[in-house]
PDB file of C-alpha atoms in Angstrom:
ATOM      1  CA  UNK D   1     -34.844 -12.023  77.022  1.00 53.00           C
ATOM      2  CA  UNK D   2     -38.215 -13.587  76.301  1.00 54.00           C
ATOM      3  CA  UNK D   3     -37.851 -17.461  76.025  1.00 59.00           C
ATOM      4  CA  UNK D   4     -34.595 -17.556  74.126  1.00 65.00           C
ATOM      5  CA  UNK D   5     -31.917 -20.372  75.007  1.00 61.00           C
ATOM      6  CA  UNK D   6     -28.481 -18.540  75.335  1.00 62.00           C
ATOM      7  CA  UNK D   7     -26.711 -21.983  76.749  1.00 63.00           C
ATOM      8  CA  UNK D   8     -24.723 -23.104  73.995  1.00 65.00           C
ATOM      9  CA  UNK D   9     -22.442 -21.667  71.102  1.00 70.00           C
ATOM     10  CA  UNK D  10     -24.715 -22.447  68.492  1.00 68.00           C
ATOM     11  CA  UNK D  11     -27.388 -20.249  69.768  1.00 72.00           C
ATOM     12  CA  UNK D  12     -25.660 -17.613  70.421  1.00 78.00           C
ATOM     13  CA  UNK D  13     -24.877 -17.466  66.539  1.00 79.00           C
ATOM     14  CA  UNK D  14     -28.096 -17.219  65.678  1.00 80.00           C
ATOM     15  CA  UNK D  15     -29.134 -14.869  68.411  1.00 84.00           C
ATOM     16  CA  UNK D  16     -25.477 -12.953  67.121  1.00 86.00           C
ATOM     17  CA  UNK D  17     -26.318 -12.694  63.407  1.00 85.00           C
ATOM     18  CA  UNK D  18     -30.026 -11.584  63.780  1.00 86.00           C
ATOM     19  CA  UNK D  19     -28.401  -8.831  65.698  1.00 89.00           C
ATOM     20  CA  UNK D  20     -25.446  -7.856  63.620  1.00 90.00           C
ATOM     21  CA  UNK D  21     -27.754  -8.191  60.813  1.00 87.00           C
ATOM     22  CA  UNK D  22     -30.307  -5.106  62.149  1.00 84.00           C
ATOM     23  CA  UNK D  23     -27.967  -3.039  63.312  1.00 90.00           C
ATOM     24  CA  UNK D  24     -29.080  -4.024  67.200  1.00 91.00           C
ATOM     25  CA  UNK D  25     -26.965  -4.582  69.910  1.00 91.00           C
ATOM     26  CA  UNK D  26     -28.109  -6.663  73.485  1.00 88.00           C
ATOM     27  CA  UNK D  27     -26.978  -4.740  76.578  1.00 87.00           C
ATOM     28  CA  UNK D  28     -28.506  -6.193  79.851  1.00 84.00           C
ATOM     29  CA  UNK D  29     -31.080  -7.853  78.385  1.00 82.00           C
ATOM     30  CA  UNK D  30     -32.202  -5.022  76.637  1.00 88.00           C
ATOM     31  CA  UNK D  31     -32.428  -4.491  72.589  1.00 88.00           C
ATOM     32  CA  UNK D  32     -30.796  -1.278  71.446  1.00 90.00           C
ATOM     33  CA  UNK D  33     -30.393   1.108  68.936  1.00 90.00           C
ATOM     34  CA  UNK D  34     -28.962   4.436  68.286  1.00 90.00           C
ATOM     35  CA  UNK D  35     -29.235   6.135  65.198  1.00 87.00           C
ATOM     36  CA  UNK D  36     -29.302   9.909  63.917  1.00 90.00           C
ATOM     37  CA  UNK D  37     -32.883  11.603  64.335  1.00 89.00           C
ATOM     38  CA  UNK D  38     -32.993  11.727  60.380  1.00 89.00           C
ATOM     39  CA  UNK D  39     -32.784   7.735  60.101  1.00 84.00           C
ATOM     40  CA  UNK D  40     -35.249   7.660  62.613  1.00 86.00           C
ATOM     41  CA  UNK D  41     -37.718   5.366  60.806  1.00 82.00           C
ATOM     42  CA  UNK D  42     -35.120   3.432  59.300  1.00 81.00           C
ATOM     43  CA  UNK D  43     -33.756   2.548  62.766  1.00 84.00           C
ATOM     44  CA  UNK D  44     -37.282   1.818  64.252  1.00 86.00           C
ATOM     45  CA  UNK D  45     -37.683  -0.504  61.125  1.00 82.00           C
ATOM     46  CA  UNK D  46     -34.500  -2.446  61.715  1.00 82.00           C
ATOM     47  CA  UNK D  47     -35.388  -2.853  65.598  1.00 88.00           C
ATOM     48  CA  UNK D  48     -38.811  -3.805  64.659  1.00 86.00           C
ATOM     49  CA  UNK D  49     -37.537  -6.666  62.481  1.00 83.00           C
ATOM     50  CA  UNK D  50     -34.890  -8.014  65.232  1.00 86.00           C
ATOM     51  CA  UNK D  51     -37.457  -8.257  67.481  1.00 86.00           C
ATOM     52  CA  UNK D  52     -39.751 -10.334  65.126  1.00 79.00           C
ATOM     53  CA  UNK D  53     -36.775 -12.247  64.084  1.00 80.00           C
ATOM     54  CA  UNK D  54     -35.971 -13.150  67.526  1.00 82.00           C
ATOM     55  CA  UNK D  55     -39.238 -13.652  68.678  1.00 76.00           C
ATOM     56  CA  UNK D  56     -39.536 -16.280  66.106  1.00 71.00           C
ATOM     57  CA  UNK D  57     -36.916 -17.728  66.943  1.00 70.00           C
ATOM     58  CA  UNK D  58     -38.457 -18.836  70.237  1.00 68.00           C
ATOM     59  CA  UNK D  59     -40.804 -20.550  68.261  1.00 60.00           C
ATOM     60  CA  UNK D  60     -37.868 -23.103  66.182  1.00 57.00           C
ATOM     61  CA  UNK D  61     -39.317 -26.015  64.799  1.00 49.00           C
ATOM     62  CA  UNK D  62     -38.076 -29.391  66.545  1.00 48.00           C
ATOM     63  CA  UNK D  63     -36.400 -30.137  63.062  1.00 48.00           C
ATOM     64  CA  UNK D  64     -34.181 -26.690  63.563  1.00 53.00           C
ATOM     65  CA  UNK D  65     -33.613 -27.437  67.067  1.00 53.00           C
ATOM     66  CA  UNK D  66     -32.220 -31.058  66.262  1.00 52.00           C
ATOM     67  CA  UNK D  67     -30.246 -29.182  63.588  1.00 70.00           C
ATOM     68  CA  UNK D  68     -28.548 -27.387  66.125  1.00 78.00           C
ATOM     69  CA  UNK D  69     -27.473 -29.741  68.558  1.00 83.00           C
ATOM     70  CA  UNK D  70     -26.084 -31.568  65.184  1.00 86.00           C
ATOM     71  CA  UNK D  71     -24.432 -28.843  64.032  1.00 86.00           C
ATOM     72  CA  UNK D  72     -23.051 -27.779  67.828  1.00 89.00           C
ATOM     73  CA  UNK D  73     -21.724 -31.499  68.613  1.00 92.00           C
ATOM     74  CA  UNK D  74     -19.503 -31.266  64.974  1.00 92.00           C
ATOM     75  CA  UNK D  75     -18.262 -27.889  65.498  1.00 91.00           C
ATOM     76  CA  UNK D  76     -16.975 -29.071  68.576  1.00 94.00           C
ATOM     77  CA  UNK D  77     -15.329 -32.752  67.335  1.00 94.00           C
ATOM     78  CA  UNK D  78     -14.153 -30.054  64.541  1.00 93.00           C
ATOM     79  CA  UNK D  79     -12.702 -27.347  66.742  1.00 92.00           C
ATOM     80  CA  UNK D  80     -11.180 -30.121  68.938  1.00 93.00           C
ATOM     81  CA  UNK D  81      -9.519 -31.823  66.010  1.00 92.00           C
ATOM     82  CA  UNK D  82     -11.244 -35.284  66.117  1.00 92.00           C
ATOM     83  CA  UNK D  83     -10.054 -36.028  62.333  1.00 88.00           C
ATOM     84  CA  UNK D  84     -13.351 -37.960  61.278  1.00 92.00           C
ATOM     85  CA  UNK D  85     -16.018 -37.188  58.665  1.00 93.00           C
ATOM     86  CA  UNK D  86     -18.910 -35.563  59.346  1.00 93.00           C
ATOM     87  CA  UNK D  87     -22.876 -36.987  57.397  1.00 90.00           C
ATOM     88  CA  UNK D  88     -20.868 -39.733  56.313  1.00 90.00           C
ATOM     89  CA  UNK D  89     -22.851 -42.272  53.845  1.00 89.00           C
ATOM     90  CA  UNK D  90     -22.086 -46.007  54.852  1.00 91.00           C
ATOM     91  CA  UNK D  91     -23.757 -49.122  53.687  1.00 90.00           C
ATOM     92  CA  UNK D  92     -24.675 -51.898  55.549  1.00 89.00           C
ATOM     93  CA  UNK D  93     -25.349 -56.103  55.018  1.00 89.00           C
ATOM     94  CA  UNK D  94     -28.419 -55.532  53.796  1.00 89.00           C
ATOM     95  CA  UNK D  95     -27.218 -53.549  50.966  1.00 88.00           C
ATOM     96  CA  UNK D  96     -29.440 -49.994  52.850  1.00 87.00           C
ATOM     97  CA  UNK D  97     -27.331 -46.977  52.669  1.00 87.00           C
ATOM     98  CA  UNK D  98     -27.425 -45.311  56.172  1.00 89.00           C
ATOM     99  CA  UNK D  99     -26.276 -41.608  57.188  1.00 89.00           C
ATOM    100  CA  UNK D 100     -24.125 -41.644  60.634  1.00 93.00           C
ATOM    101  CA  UNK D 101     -23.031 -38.555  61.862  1.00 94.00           C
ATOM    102  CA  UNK D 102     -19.760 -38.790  62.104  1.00 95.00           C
ATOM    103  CA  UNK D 103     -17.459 -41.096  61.515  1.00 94.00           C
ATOM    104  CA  UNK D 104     -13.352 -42.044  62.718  1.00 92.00           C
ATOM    105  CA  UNK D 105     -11.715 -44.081  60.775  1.00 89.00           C
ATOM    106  CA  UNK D 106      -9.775 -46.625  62.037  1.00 86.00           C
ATOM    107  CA  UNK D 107      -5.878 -47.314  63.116  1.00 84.00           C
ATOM    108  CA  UNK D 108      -3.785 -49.888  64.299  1.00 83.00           C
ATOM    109  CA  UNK D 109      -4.892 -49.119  67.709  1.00 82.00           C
ATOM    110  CA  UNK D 110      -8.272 -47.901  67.448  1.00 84.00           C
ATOM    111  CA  UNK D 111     -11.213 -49.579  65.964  1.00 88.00           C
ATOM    112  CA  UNK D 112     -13.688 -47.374  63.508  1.00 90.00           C
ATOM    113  CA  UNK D 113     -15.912 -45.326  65.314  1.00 93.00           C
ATOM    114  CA  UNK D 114     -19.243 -44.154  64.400  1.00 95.00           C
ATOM    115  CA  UNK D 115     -21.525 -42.035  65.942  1.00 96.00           C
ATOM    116  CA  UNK D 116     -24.900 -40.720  66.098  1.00 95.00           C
ATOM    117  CA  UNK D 117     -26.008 -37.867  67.524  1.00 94.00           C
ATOM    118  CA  UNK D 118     -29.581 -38.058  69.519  1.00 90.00           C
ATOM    119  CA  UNK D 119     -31.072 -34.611  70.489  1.00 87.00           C
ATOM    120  CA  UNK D 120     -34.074 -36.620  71.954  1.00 84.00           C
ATOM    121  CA  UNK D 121     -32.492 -39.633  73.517  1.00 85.00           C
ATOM    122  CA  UNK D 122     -35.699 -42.179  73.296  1.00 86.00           C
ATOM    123  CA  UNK D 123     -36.157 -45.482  73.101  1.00 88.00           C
ATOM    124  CA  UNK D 124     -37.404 -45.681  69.587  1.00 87.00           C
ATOM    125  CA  UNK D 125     -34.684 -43.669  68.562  1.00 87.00           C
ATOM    126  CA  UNK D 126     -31.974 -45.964  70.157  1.00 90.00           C
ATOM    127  CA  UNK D 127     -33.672 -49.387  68.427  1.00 90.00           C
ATOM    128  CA  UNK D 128     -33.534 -47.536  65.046  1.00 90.00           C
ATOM    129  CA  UNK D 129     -29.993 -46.592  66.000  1.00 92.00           C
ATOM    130  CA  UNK D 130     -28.628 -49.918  67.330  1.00 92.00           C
ATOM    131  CA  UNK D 131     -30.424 -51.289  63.671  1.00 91.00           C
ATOM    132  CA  UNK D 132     -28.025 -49.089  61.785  1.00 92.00           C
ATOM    133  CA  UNK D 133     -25.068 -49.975  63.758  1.00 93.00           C
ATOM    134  CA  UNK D 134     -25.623 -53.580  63.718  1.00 91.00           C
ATOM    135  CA  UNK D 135     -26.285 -53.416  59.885  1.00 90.00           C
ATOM    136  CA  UNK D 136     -22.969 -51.393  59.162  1.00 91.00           C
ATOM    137  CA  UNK D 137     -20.827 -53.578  61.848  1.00 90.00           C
ATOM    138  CA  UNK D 138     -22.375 -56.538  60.395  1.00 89.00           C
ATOM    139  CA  UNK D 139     -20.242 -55.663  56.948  1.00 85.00           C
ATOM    140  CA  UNK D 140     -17.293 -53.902  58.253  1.00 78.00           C
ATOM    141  CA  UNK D 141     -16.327 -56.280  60.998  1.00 68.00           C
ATOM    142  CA  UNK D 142     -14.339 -58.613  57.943  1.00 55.00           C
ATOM    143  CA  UNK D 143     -11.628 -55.703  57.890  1.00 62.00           C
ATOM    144  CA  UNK D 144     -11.405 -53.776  61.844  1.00 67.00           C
ATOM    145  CA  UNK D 145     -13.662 -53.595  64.339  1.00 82.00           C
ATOM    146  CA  UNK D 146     -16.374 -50.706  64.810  1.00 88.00           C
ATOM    147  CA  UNK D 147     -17.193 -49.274  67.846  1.00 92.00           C
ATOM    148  CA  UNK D 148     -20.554 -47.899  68.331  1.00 94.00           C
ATOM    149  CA  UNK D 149     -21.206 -44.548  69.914  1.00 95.00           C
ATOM    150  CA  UNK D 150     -24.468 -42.796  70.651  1.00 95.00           C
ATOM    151  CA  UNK D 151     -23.952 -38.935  71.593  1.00 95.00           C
ATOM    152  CA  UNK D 152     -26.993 -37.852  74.157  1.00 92.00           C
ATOM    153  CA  UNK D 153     -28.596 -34.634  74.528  1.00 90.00           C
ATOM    154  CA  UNK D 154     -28.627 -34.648  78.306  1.00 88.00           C
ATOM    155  CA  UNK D 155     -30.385 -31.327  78.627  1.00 83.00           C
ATOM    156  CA  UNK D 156     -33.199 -33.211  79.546  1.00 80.00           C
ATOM    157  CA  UNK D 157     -33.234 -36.977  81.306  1.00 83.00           C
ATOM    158  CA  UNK D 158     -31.966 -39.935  79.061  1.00 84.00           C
ATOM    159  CA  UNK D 159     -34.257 -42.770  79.057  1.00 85.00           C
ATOM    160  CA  UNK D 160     -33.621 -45.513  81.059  1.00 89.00           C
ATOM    161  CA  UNK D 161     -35.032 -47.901  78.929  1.00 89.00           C
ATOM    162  CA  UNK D 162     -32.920 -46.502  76.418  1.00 90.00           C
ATOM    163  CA  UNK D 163     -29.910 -46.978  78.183  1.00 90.00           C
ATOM    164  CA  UNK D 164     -30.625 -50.435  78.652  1.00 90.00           C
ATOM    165  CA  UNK D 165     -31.028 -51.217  75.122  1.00 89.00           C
ATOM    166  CA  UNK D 166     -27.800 -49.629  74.443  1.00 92.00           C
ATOM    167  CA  UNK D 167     -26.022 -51.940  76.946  1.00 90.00           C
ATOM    168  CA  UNK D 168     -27.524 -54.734  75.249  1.00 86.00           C
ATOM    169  CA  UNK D 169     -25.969 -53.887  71.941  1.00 87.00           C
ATOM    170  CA  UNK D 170     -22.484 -52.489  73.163  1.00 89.00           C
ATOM    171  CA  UNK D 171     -23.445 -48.869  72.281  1.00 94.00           C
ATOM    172  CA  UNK D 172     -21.745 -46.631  74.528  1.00 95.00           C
ATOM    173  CA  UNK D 173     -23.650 -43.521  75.469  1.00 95.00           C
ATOM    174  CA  UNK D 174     -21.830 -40.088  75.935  1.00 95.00           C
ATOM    175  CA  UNK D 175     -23.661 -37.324  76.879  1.00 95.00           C
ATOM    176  CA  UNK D 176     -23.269 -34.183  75.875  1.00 94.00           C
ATOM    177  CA  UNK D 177     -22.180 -32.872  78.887  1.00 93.00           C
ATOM    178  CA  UNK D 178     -19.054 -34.946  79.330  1.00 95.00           C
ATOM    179  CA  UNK D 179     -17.574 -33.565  76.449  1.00 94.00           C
ATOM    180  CA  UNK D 180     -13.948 -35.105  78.084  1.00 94.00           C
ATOM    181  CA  UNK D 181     -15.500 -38.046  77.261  1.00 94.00           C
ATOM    182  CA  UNK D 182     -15.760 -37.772  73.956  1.00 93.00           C
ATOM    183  CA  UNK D 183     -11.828 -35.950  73.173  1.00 92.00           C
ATOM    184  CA  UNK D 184     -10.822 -39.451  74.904  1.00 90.00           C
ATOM    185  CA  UNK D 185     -11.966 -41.196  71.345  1.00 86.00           C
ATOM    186  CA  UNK D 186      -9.636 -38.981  70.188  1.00 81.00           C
ATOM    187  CA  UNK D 187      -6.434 -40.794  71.536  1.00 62.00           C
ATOM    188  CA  UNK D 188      -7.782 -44.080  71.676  1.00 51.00           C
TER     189      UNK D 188
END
């Protein structure tokens, strides 16, 4: 159905609620209706504003889309019962409050773990990313020890150059795809 992306959970919500919200159901690619001939026009209305609300849909802003992928990768550390805190506030040396993600605190066993989540997994976006982390390490490394943690949108290709500079700085990369990967923090 038209240029709509029906690969993750968080999409289908959308895609869901528009539809349970008109009245319209998708059968085989195909938006339906079925209504009494006396609610004729109110039917026709209600399938007329699906269809607009799903066409515009395929039209989300880059700011929605990162939304998201935010909002898929902490419904899943949620479902899966990671125990951390998600748009946590932290400050670092240099006295700059930062956001990160989503944070674990630490045990015994298991150093502090804060991530950020990178629906376009650039360069530039790494740098900025590795700044953060160094500048919140920097002041919490007198009490545990943080690990670093980058989650990667790997719909598309990440960076090499990117992945470099994370190597550099000790941030480990996950991609979204090896979810395992990530319920491993879980334990460790």
């Amino acid at each position: 159905m038209m240029d709509l992306d029906f690969s993750t959970p968080a999409h289908w919500a959308i895609i869901n609620d528009i539809l349970i919200n008109f009245g319209v159901k998708l059968e085989d690619d195909i938006l339906t209706s079925r209504d009494e001939r006396k609610k004729f026009a109110h039917g026709k209305h209600r399938m007329l504003e699906a269809i607009i609300r799903l066409y515009d849909l395929s039209f989300t802003k880059r700011k929605n889309i990162v939304s998201i992928f935010s909002e898929e990768v902490q419904s899943f550390l949620f479902d899966n019962e990671m125990g951390g805190i998600p748009n946590s506030k932290i400050a670092g040396v240099s006295g700059i409050d930062y956001s990160v993600d989503y944070s674990i605190g630490a045990t015994k066993s298991r150093p502090e773990v804060l991530m950020k989540f990178a629906n376009n997994f650039t360069f530039d976006r790494v740098t900025t990313y590795g700044f953060i982390f160094d500048d919140i390490s920097a002041l919490r490394r007198t009490k545990h020890n943080v690990k670093s943690i980058i989650i990667g949108n790997d719909e598309r290709q990440l960076a090499e150059k990117a992945l470099l500079a994370t190597k550099s700085r000790e941030i480990l990369v996950i991609p979204w795809s090896q979810k395992e990967e990530i319920l491993k923090l879980k334990i460790t």
